[in-house]
């Protein structure tokens, strides 16, 4: 067997499809990556172009309390059908992240569905989000609403190719992120 | 020979006046011998003896008993003049609504048997179950109250429980003929046999029960669908609660006669499930255990489940994973050793992707032993691991020193769509490794049953902690996974 740095497809490559939402709520470059498992469960992560991951930023605080009445940490699901999970629309906030330069970013659900869990590991170790945004630094796990056709969940989301086109266009226009 | 005695006479008289059929009379006289219920014309002779003080005609059995019939009619006070054949009552019994009359004839028994034969079941024994309309309990209760005094005078210790139930009388009357027609023994309880269900309904009297909803409302729970709240159980419960006095106010004792008799529902058959167990080996990495279907779309052809269950065959050699299959409502349940071996061969020849051995019929209880094994036993695996960082063989030595490592696994994302979200504590009992090259090695693990090995290796987004990536301080992934052994001694090995 040859030496390989990363030849074999990763866990994500094997099981997931990458979808993207860019410029969330009109905010430049605030891109999210939705990892859709073959069993339709979705993991919300920061896309590699998200501002938080640029320019060596550090995270000061991550807050799952998105309003007076709602904390994503209080989410509780039970049973196989995951009853009790907080219902999310595409623009439901998952958490607010404040960086050391006082910049504040909101991370959004991007899909309609039931919240299964948020990543509590990043509360204790925010660096996980910076170092491994696609794996251990994930934000949340969501069970999408549409069960009949997993395709309709991804309506309005960009494929990997479309996302890369957006990035190319940005570079050409030299938009600062 | 006579089941009825002098002291039964007052009971018999009252019941005949009310229009009861012969078998119902026997029931309320607490006659418990099965044979008494079989042939109605003999019974009529007995009854007519009892109801009349005249000495019986010794040769009167086989004839169409006109005189006894006429005597019956006179006793009943009926205005119908015509005499019918001794075997059938033209009046429908107000207590059993005909169930113990025409439906006890050989013709109906043959009908039931033919229906069973059409459904093509194979069995040595069967159980007969009868379902009666709920209002029969009301009529039974009414009749009981009607002759309670006379029954108590016959013997103080007799109660409602001593009255033979309609179900039992019916079974005693027909089971001989049914067993004969089907060439099978009719058993009293369900063991490994076929259940033949006969049902009756009587729409005309469905409202007989309704008064109970007013007198004993707490016995009747509202139902979700449009099903009637007057279930048999609820009606029986209400009858136990209601006082005699209240009952008699709302319902006539004895029960009123009806214009129609019961109608028989279709005869249905149900065979108790057969369990087949064995051990299998899977030789293809592209074969899922169960059919892989997402949103109605098949993702991969074939599965272990389908290969074993569809034909059901066998194989030889080596330890394999135990499995059990429940076959619902089999039309045929008896297989001998040779036939099972044949089945095992057919499965193994159908595909080279799996091999089955030790195939055998087992009991339902035995399958729970296999499930216990899932919780309590250990399993040994062999996995091909890839590491992102380059490794030397010395980097793997520490793995052999880890004993009983505690890990916490959140439900893996790959099964989260069909399992509840939970954190599972598990033990990795021991590990050993074989160095292959700078980015690969074989990892052998002995773990507690129920451990998700793949997630232990790659970490599942950090949701299994600690994981192999943490231990080896590098990204790692699993390329192949084999089950080496499942340490449970079930099912018993079958010598070839």
XYZ file of C-alpha atoms in Angstrom:
673
model
C 0.000 0.000 0.000
C 1.261 3.452 -0.889
C 1.896 6.305 1.452
C -1.115 8.524 1.273
C -1.716 11.843 2.822
C -5.425 11.792 2.248
C -6.146 9.544 -0.735
C -8.970 7.457 0.657
C -12.307 9.272 0.764
C -12.998 10.636 4.209
C -15.995 9.830 6.384
C -17.658 12.968 5.072
C -16.945 12.041 1.467
C -18.351 8.565 1.971
C -21.533 9.330 3.828
C -22.387 12.989 3.219
C -23.284 15.402 0.446
C -22.069 18.961 0.873
C -24.593 21.781 0.378
C -24.014 25.473 0.853
C -25.812 28.668 1.674
C -23.868 31.833 1.025
C -24.160 35.395 2.238
C -26.715 34.471 4.883
C -29.218 37.260 5.406
C -27.378 39.391 2.931
C -24.256 39.482 5.048
C -21.267 39.222 2.855
C -19.335 35.975 2.991
C -21.249 34.507 5.926
C -21.363 31.086 4.327
C -22.675 27.881 5.873
C -22.032 24.325 4.834
C -24.767 21.737 5.355
C -23.575 18.145 5.457
C -26.439 15.917 4.401
C -26.103 12.248 5.383
C -27.441 9.539 3.093
C -30.015 8.899 5.802
C -31.180 12.560 5.412
C -29.882 13.865 8.757
C -28.036 17.197 8.337
C -25.056 18.631 10.189
C -24.677 22.432 10.097
C -21.115 23.694 9.901
C -19.255 26.844 8.932
C -18.126 26.887 5.317
C -14.395 27.387 4.868
C -15.027 30.913 3.539
C -16.838 32.124 6.653
C -15.284 35.256 8.222
C -14.821 33.558 11.580
C -12.333 31.196 9.959
C -10.321 33.946 8.253
C -7.389 36.067 9.280
C -6.482 34.120 12.405
C -9.516 35.312 14.332
C -10.077 34.004 17.823
C -13.411 33.292 19.443
C -14.328 35.110 22.611
C -17.769 33.655 23.247
C -20.364 31.261 21.851
C -23.924 31.737 22.994
C -26.764 29.322 22.366
C -29.273 31.556 24.131
C -30.764 33.172 21.084
C -33.594 35.019 22.809
C -35.052 35.532 26.263
C -37.276 32.544 25.907
C -35.154 30.237 23.847
C -31.879 28.495 24.457
C -30.714 25.871 22.009
C -29.048 24.120 24.928
C -32.444 23.347 26.401
C -33.388 21.317 23.335
C -34.566 17.824 24.283
C -35.655 15.071 21.946
C -37.057 11.704 22.904
C -37.829 8.486 21.139
C -37.152 7.306 17.640
C -39.235 10.049 16.060
C -37.296 12.697 17.983
C -40.318 14.335 19.582
C -39.812 17.596 21.381
C -37.025 18.987 19.228
C -37.218 22.733 18.599
C -38.690 23.445 15.221
C -36.429 25.441 12.895
C -37.026 27.431 9.735
C -34.243 28.328 7.299
C -33.406 31.558 9.104
C -33.772 30.365 12.664
C -30.659 31.369 14.614
C -28.669 28.523 16.144
C -26.068 30.504 18.039
C -24.207 33.781 18.224
C -20.455 33.818 18.071
C -18.420 36.780 19.243
C -14.814 37.053 18.220
C -12.030 38.764 20.121
C -12.216 41.688 17.699
C -15.798 42.239 18.922
C -17.275 41.113 15.607
C -20.527 39.244 16.195
C -21.835 36.527 13.879
C -25.095 34.607 13.926
C -25.162 31.046 12.652
C -28.429 30.002 11.030
C -30.222 26.715 10.536
C -30.343 26.954 6.687
C -32.925 24.162 6.474
C -36.403 23.513 7.826
C -36.585 20.773 10.404
C -36.270 19.628 13.994
C -33.221 20.442 16.076
C -31.667 17.246 17.398
C -28.567 18.565 19.146
C -26.150 21.475 19.286
C -22.447 20.980 19.758
C -21.650 21.631 23.403
C -17.995 20.698 22.958
C -17.292 24.058 21.311
C -18.588 25.899 24.383
C -15.710 24.475 26.363
C -13.213 24.480 23.546
C -13.996 27.174 20.943
C -10.755 26.376 19.134
C -12.400 23.203 17.855
C -14.555 25.396 15.678
C -11.518 27.083 14.235
C -9.381 23.977 13.807
C -11.947 21.443 12.694
C -14.990 23.354 11.472
C -16.209 20.421 9.339
C -15.979 17.707 11.946
C -15.563 18.186 15.678
C -16.395 21.896 15.355
C -19.860 21.336 13.944
C -22.644 23.621 15.115
C -25.793 21.518 15.146
C -27.538 18.328 13.958
C -30.971 18.728 12.374
C -33.615 16.256 11.230
C -35.098 17.816 8.084
C -38.817 18.310 7.810
C -39.422 16.700 4.454
C -39.399 12.951 4.710
C -40.903 11.915 1.421
C -38.243 13.456 -0.777
C -34.940 14.342 0.746
C -34.382 16.460 -2.342
C -36.849 19.167 -1.396
C -34.852 19.924 1.732
C -31.981 21.112 -0.364
C -34.037 23.420 -2.551
C -32.410 26.799 -2.361
C -29.065 25.342 -1.346
C -25.976 25.412 -3.534
C -24.027 22.354 -4.605
C -20.285 22.243 -4.109
C -19.723 23.322 -7.715
C -22.110 26.257 -7.421
C -20.439 27.301 -4.164
C -17.034 27.269 -5.800
C -18.375 29.465 -8.582
C -19.557 31.969 -5.984
C -16.106 31.980 -4.432
C -14.468 32.507 -7.803
C -16.730 35.457 -8.559
C -15.926 36.974 -5.188
C -12.219 36.732 -5.730
C -12.603 38.435 -9.074
C -14.540 41.256 -7.504
C -12.050 41.300 -4.624
C -14.631 41.578 -1.904
C -13.069 41.794 1.503
C -14.313 39.269 3.992
C -77.126 -41.994 30.040
C -79.558 -39.390 31.148
C -77.787 -36.226 32.101
C -80.912 -34.641 33.387
C -82.567 -35.571 36.636
C -85.911 -35.105 38.328
C -84.755 -32.012 40.122
C -83.905 -30.384 36.801
C -87.538 -30.476 35.767
C -88.593 -27.074 37.063
C -85.601 -25.466 35.335
C -86.271 -27.299 32.089
C -89.915 -26.340 32.157
C -89.258 -22.655 32.674
C -86.606 -22.569 29.945
C -88.729 -24.350 27.392
C -91.544 -21.929 28.093
C -89.209 -19.117 27.321
C -88.353 -20.710 23.991
C -84.867 -21.945 24.801
C -83.233 -24.491 22.551
C -82.241 -27.894 23.776
C -78.563 -27.167 24.263
C -79.238 -24.009 26.270
C -81.478 -26.066 28.522
C -78.629 -28.495 29.110
C -76.297 -25.604 29.837
C -78.458 -24.119 32.535
C -78.822 -27.536 34.067
C -75.031 -27.469 34.379
C -74.533 -30.582 32.254
C -70.786 -30.764 31.765
C -70.361 -33.802 29.564
C -69.195 -32.923 26.038
C -70.994 -35.777 24.360
C -74.351 -34.557 25.607
C -74.150 -31.586 23.275
C -73.406 -33.467 20.115
C -76.610 -34.976 18.865
C -79.688 -32.880 19.144
C -82.341 -35.452 18.429
C -81.238 -37.552 21.359
C -81.368 -34.494 23.472
C -84.858 -33.695 22.383
C -85.908 -37.125 23.532
C -84.396 -36.545 26.939
C -85.950 -33.194 27.234
C -89.335 -34.348 26.193
C -89.120 -37.056 28.845
C -88.250 -34.560 31.476
C -90.886 -32.107 30.466
C -93.595 -34.694 30.512
C -94.423 -37.125 33.306
C -95.173 -39.966 30.760
C -92.818 -42.957 30.579
C -90.539 -42.769 27.575
C -90.861 -44.897 24.486
C -87.814 -47.114 24.292
C -87.727 -47.166 20.522
C -88.397 -43.504 20.157
C -84.852 -42.400 19.457
C -84.449 -42.639 15.698
C -87.934 -41.620 14.663
C -88.905 -38.132 13.870
C -90.333 -37.631 17.299
C -93.705 -36.124 16.572
C -95.408 -36.764 19.876
C -92.532 -35.370 21.983
C -92.409 -32.402 19.693
C -96.074 -31.782 20.117
C -95.639 -32.074 23.832
C -92.880 -29.508 23.660
C -95.033 -27.177 21.709
C -97.873 -27.528 24.154
C -95.564 -26.840 27.062
C -94.239 -23.755 25.353
C -97.711 -22.499 24.835
C -96.830 -21.698 21.267
C -99.613 -21.078 18.792
C -97.661 -22.575 15.905
C -99.413 -25.787 14.925
C -97.043 -27.262 12.360
C -94.600 -29.865 13.476
C -91.076 -29.614 12.258
C -88.320 -32.190 12.191
C -87.035 -33.085 15.598
C -83.581 -31.868 14.848
C -84.353 -28.250 14.275
C -86.329 -25.778 16.297
C -88.167 -23.373 14.057
C -88.142 -20.862 16.849
C -84.849 -19.179 17.415
C -83.550 -19.615 20.920
C -83.621 -16.205 22.609
C -80.485 -16.949 24.600
C -78.004 -18.268 22.037
C -79.748 -16.710 19.044
C -79.308 -19.868 17.034
C -75.613 -20.488 17.659
C -76.392 -23.716 19.480
C -79.077 -24.742 17.062
C -78.467 -24.974 13.324
C -74.820 -23.988 13.665
C -74.139 -27.174 15.592
C -75.215 -29.294 12.659
C -72.712 -31.331 10.660
C -73.376 -29.126 7.624
C -71.971 -26.045 9.315
C -69.018 -27.983 10.672
C -68.299 -29.091 7.124
C -68.557 -25.490 5.915
C -65.971 -24.423 8.480
C -63.690 -27.318 7.584
C -63.949 -26.557 3.875
C -63.039 -22.919 4.515
C -59.920 -24.054 6.375
C -58.993 -26.485 3.601
C -59.298 -23.717 1.010
C -56.731 -21.659 2.839
C -54.297 -24.565 2.491
C -52.773 -24.879 5.910
C -50.883 -27.945 7.029
C -51.199 -28.930 10.661
C -51.618 -31.892 13.001
C -53.628 -30.098 15.589
C -55.812 -27.058 15.829
C -57.496 -24.854 18.369
C -61.032 -23.678 17.833
C -61.900 -20.165 18.902
C -65.369 -18.703 18.829
C -66.332 -15.068 18.945
C -69.870 -14.226 19.871
C -71.705 -10.914 19.730
C -71.593 -8.981 23.000
C -75.348 -8.952 23.439
C -75.334 -12.688 24.043
C -73.873 -11.973 27.489
C -76.840 -9.756 28.238
C -79.307 -12.442 27.182
C -77.397 -15.057 29.145
C -77.550 -12.891 32.244
C -81.244 -12.328 31.750
C -81.882 -16.054 31.429
C -79.808 -16.745 34.494
C -81.855 -14.364 36.550
C -84.972 -16.003 35.193
C -84.070 -19.464 36.513
C -81.778 -18.489 39.358
C -84.315 -19.370 41.995
C -84.981 -22.802 40.518
C -81.259 -23.533 40.114
C -80.581 -22.612 43.717
C -83.405 -24.840 44.811
C -81.796 -27.666 42.877
C -78.537 -27.128 44.705
C -77.508 -24.221 46.898
C -73.909 -24.272 45.789
C -74.631 -23.664 42.126
C -73.839 -20.234 40.748
C -73.670 -18.464 37.409
C -70.175 -19.893 36.892
C -71.595 -23.414 36.885
C -73.778 -22.683 33.916
C -71.994 -23.993 30.830
C -70.922 -21.168 28.530
C -72.298 -20.924 25.006
C -68.730 -21.022 23.622
C -67.931 -24.286 25.314
C -71.196 -25.923 24.347
C -70.615 -24.897 20.742
C -67.066 -26.250 20.696
C -68.150 -29.537 22.247
C -70.875 -29.855 19.681
C -68.764 -29.241 16.577
C -65.150 -30.076 17.347
C -65.565 -33.790 16.735
C -66.890 -33.271 13.242
C -64.379 -30.543 12.417
C -61.486 -32.641 13.661
C -62.710 -35.527 11.585
C -63.068 -33.465 8.411
C -59.642 -31.900 8.773
C -57.837 -35.003 10.002
C -56.456 -33.156 12.992
C -56.773 -33.249 16.765
C -58.712 -30.381 18.268
C -56.803 -29.141 21.298
C -57.890 -27.011 24.184
C -54.964 -24.639 24.255
C -52.568 -23.053 21.823
C -49.208 -24.763 21.623
C -47.699 -25.114 18.210
C -50.892 -25.227 16.275
C -53.309 -23.588 13.998
C -56.080 -21.394 15.345
C -59.387 -21.688 13.513
C -61.668 -18.776 14.333
C -65.405 -18.888 13.898
C -67.368 -15.724 14.522
C -71.000 -14.730 14.726
C -72.872 -11.490 14.591
C -76.476 -10.420 15.134
C -77.271 -6.901 13.995
C -80.931 -7.174 14.988
C -80.137 -7.185 18.691
C -77.118 -4.931 18.793
C -78.986 -2.372 20.851
C -79.630 -4.890 23.624
C -76.452 -3.710 25.320
C -77.096 -0.015 25.095
C -78.956 0.361 28.379
C -75.774 -0.666 30.170
C -74.101 2.532 29.047
C -76.613 4.466 31.110
C -76.587 2.229 34.169
C -72.828 1.579 34.313
C -71.215 4.396 32.362
C -67.739 3.948 33.839
C -67.395 0.510 32.268
C -67.445 1.908 28.762
C -64.437 3.794 27.510
C -64.726 6.002 24.424
C -63.049 4.479 21.385
C -60.773 6.271 18.961
C -62.183 5.019 15.673
C -65.851 4.561 14.985
C -65.694 1.166 16.744
C -68.517 0.348 19.113
C -67.892 0.992 22.821
C -69.828 -2.168 23.611
C -66.922 -4.565 23.596
C -67.411 -8.014 25.055
C -65.176 -7.245 27.996
C -66.921 -3.988 28.798
C -70.355 -5.623 28.635
C -69.266 -8.493 30.901
C -67.833 -6.017 33.372
C -71.017 -3.992 33.413
C -73.109 -7.111 33.979
C -70.982 -7.982 36.994
C -71.569 -4.571 38.459
C -75.242 -4.017 37.806
C -77.693 -5.078 40.498
C -80.340 -7.684 39.719
C -83.071 -5.291 40.440
C -81.715 -2.615 38.123
C -81.102 -5.146 35.353
C -84.630 -6.504 35.535
C -86.008 -3.010 35.265
C -84.199 -2.326 32.031
C -84.222 -5.726 30.365
C -86.858 -8.470 30.160
C -86.193 -11.753 31.999
C -86.353 -14.135 30.174
C -85.008 -12.399 27.029
C -87.375 -11.671 24.191
C -87.430 -13.838 21.119
C -85.989 -12.592 17.854
C -86.964 -12.902 14.238
C -83.569 -13.788 12.911
C -80.749 -15.995 14.025
C -77.053 -15.093 14.077
C -75.076 -14.878 10.899
C -71.761 -16.627 10.690
C -68.683 -14.596 9.770
C -65.992 -16.019 7.496
C -63.855 -18.678 9.098
C -60.266 -17.474 9.510
C -57.074 -19.352 10.272
C -53.929 -18.212 11.958
C -50.867 -20.321 12.549
C -48.560 -19.422 15.441
C -45.187 -18.097 14.274
C -42.310 -20.440 13.611
C -38.822 -19.323 14.610
C -35.806 -20.441 12.670
C -32.315 -19.730 13.890
C -28.804 -20.325 12.638
C -25.440 -18.705 12.217
C -24.201 -16.883 9.120
C -20.993 -15.581 7.641
C -20.938 -12.670 5.226
C -18.252 -12.727 2.538
C -18.968 -9.528 0.674
C -18.334 -6.004 1.874
C -20.971 -4.662 -0.430
C -23.830 -6.565 1.075
C -25.880 -4.762 3.717
C -27.455 -6.730 6.552
C -30.953 -5.412 5.866
C -32.392 -3.978 2.661
C -31.108 -0.450 2.109
C -34.000 1.690 1.040
C -34.174 5.471 1.382
C -37.437 7.227 0.550
C -38.724 4.193 -1.276
C -35.645 3.948 -3.434
C -33.444 0.857 -3.230
C -29.810 1.937 -2.734
C -28.081 -1.416 -2.973
C -29.156 -4.744 -4.355
C -29.689 -7.657 -2.018
C -29.135 -8.009 1.717
C -28.293 -10.741 4.212
C -31.855 -10.622 5.460
C -33.293 -11.263 2.031
C -30.797 -13.956 1.098
C -31.531 -15.919 4.262
C -35.204 -15.294 4.641
C -36.236 -15.756 1.040
C -35.261 -19.319 0.516
C -34.016 -20.196 4.016
C -31.193 -22.531 3.648
C -27.955 -23.658 5.271
C -24.202 -24.183 5.133
C -21.280 -25.600 7.003
C -18.179 -24.705 9.002
C -16.787 -21.802 11.010
C -18.235 -19.565 13.654
C -20.759 -17.128 12.338
C -23.128 -14.517 13.727
C -26.291 -15.956 15.298
C -29.560 -14.881 13.757
C -33.239 -15.646 14.150
C -36.097 -15.252 11.729
C -39.741 -15.090 12.745
C -42.056 -16.539 10.119
C -45.529 -15.065 10.530
C -48.653 -17.140 9.991
C -46.925 -20.017 8.200
C -49.322 -22.180 6.263
C -46.983 -25.050 6.951
C -45.023 -25.439 10.166
C -43.667 -28.959 10.354
C -40.286 -29.714 8.839
C -38.076 -32.643 9.653
C -34.280 -32.558 10.026
C -33.624 -33.520 6.413
C -35.911 -30.848 5.048
C -34.220 -28.180 7.193
C -30.837 -29.311 5.928
C -32.177 -29.065 2.411
C -33.308 -25.499 3.054
C -29.863 -24.664 4.407
C -28.298 -26.000 1.210
C -30.614 -23.981 -0.989
C -29.718 -20.717 0.774
C -26.027 -21.415 0.501
C -26.239 -22.296 -3.144
C -28.293 -19.246 -3.985
C -25.423 -16.846 -3.324
C -21.734 -16.992 -2.631
C -21.968 -13.849 -0.543
C -23.223 -15.568 2.607
C -23.098 -18.966 4.263
C -25.528 -20.239 6.875
C -25.125 -23.102 9.347
C -26.879 -24.744 12.307
C -30.286 -23.907 10.871
C -33.040 -25.155 13.176
C -36.547 -24.444 14.409
C -36.508 -22.835 17.831
C -39.049 -21.515 20.308
C -39.927 -17.855 20.797
C -38.325 -17.942 24.263
C -35.017 -19.079 22.792
C -34.809 -15.968 20.625
C -34.809 -13.762 23.701
C -31.595 -15.540 24.749
C -30.039 -14.320 21.542
C -31.194 -10.778 22.262
C -29.717 -11.010 25.752
C -26.432 -11.784 24.085
C -26.603 -8.436 22.371
C -26.455 -6.712 25.731
C -24.241 -8.893 27.827
C -21.725 -10.607 25.647
C -18.543 -9.412 24.034
C -17.584 -9.313 20.391
C -14.232 -9.440 18.664
C -13.536 -7.405 15.542
C -10.734 -6.831 13.121
C -10.497 -3.423 11.416
C -8.277 -1.937 8.723
C -7.267 1.537 9.930
C -5.925 4.497 7.956
C -4.086 7.288 9.753
C -3.472 10.778 8.467
C -0.103 11.139 10.109
C 2.713 8.755 9.265
C 3.244 6.057 11.884
C 5.885 3.539 12.849
C 5.186 0.187 14.450
C 6.357 1.502 17.793
C 3.562 4.055 17.713
C 1.080 1.219 18.029
C 2.548 -0.523 21.058
C 0.577 1.468 23.595
C -2.699 0.085 22.252
C -1.990 -3.362 23.686
C -1.659 -1.902 27.160
C -5.127 -0.368 27.205
C -7.589 -2.529 29.129
C -11.274 -1.898 29.689
C -11.276 1.563 28.190
C -14.497 3.406 28.999
C -16.002 5.306 26.116
C -19.176 7.345 25.753
C -20.937 7.134 22.407
C -23.710 9.464 21.348
C -26.029 7.734 18.895
C -23.994 7.670 15.669
C -25.238 10.027 12.959
C -25.484 7.141 10.537
C -28.176 5.419 12.619
C -29.685 8.528 14.219
C -32.610 8.489 11.803
C -33.909 5.252 13.293
C -32.576 5.180 16.857
C -33.293 7.511 19.754
C -30.692 10.119 20.617
C -28.789 8.917 23.676
C -25.321 8.552 25.141
C -24.165 4.963 25.508
C -21.342 4.023 27.873
C -19.328 1.138 26.476
C -16.140 -0.759 27.206
C -13.281 -1.560 24.881
C -11.936 -4.586 26.711
C -8.669 -4.956 24.849
C -6.895 -4.126 21.615
C -3.955 -5.361 19.585
C -2.471 -4.180 16.330
C -0.582 -5.350 13.287
C 1.527 -2.681 11.552
C 1.026 -2.611 7.787
C 2.643 0.594 6.517
C 3.107 4.266 7.442
C -0.571 5.005 7.118
C -2.266 1.660 7.713
C -2.561 -0.964 10.366
C -4.926 -3.727 11.414
C -6.624 -3.156 14.739
C -8.130 -6.067 16.635
C -10.588 -5.171 19.352
C -12.581 -7.068 21.923
C -15.494 -4.881 22.954
C -18.711 -4.928 24.917
C -21.651 -5.904 22.728
C -23.396 -2.833 21.367
C -20.244 -0.815 20.698
C -20.158 1.126 17.443
C -16.701 0.280 16.139
C -16.609 2.638 13.148
C -17.471 5.585 15.332
C -14.844 4.580 17.885
C -12.260 4.781 15.105
C -13.156 8.057 13.343
C -14.877 9.758 16.261
C -18.188 10.608 14.554
C -17.719 14.396 14.700
C -16.330 14.025 18.205
C -19.514 12.432 19.457
C -17.719 9.269 20.583
C -15.188 10.081 23.296
C -12.515 9.011 23.635
C -11.928 7.690 20.156
C -8.971 6.269 18.253
C -8.133 9.699 16.787
C -7.741 11.048 20.312
C -5.640 8.053 21.368
C -3.365 8.229 18.355
C -3.427 12.020 18.061
C -4.211 11.988 14.372
C -7.180 11.811 12.067
C -8.033 8.182 11.516
C -10.593 6.336 9.447
C -11.798 2.761 9.111
C -11.503 1.131 5.711
C -12.681 -2.405 6.486
C -14.403 -4.069 9.409
C -14.767 -7.779 10.063
C -16.512 -9.585 12.864
C -14.148 -12.216 14.213
C -16.453 -13.869 16.699
C -19.607 -13.351 18.624
C -19.062 -14.885 22.039
C -22.422 -16.477 22.646
C -23.098 -20.218 22.573
C -26.458 -20.054 20.875
C -28.053 -21.531 18.801
C -26.797 -25.065 19.602
C -24.510 -26.482 16.933
C -26.058 -29.078 14.652
C -23.701 -31.901 13.677
C -23.472 -32.269 9.910
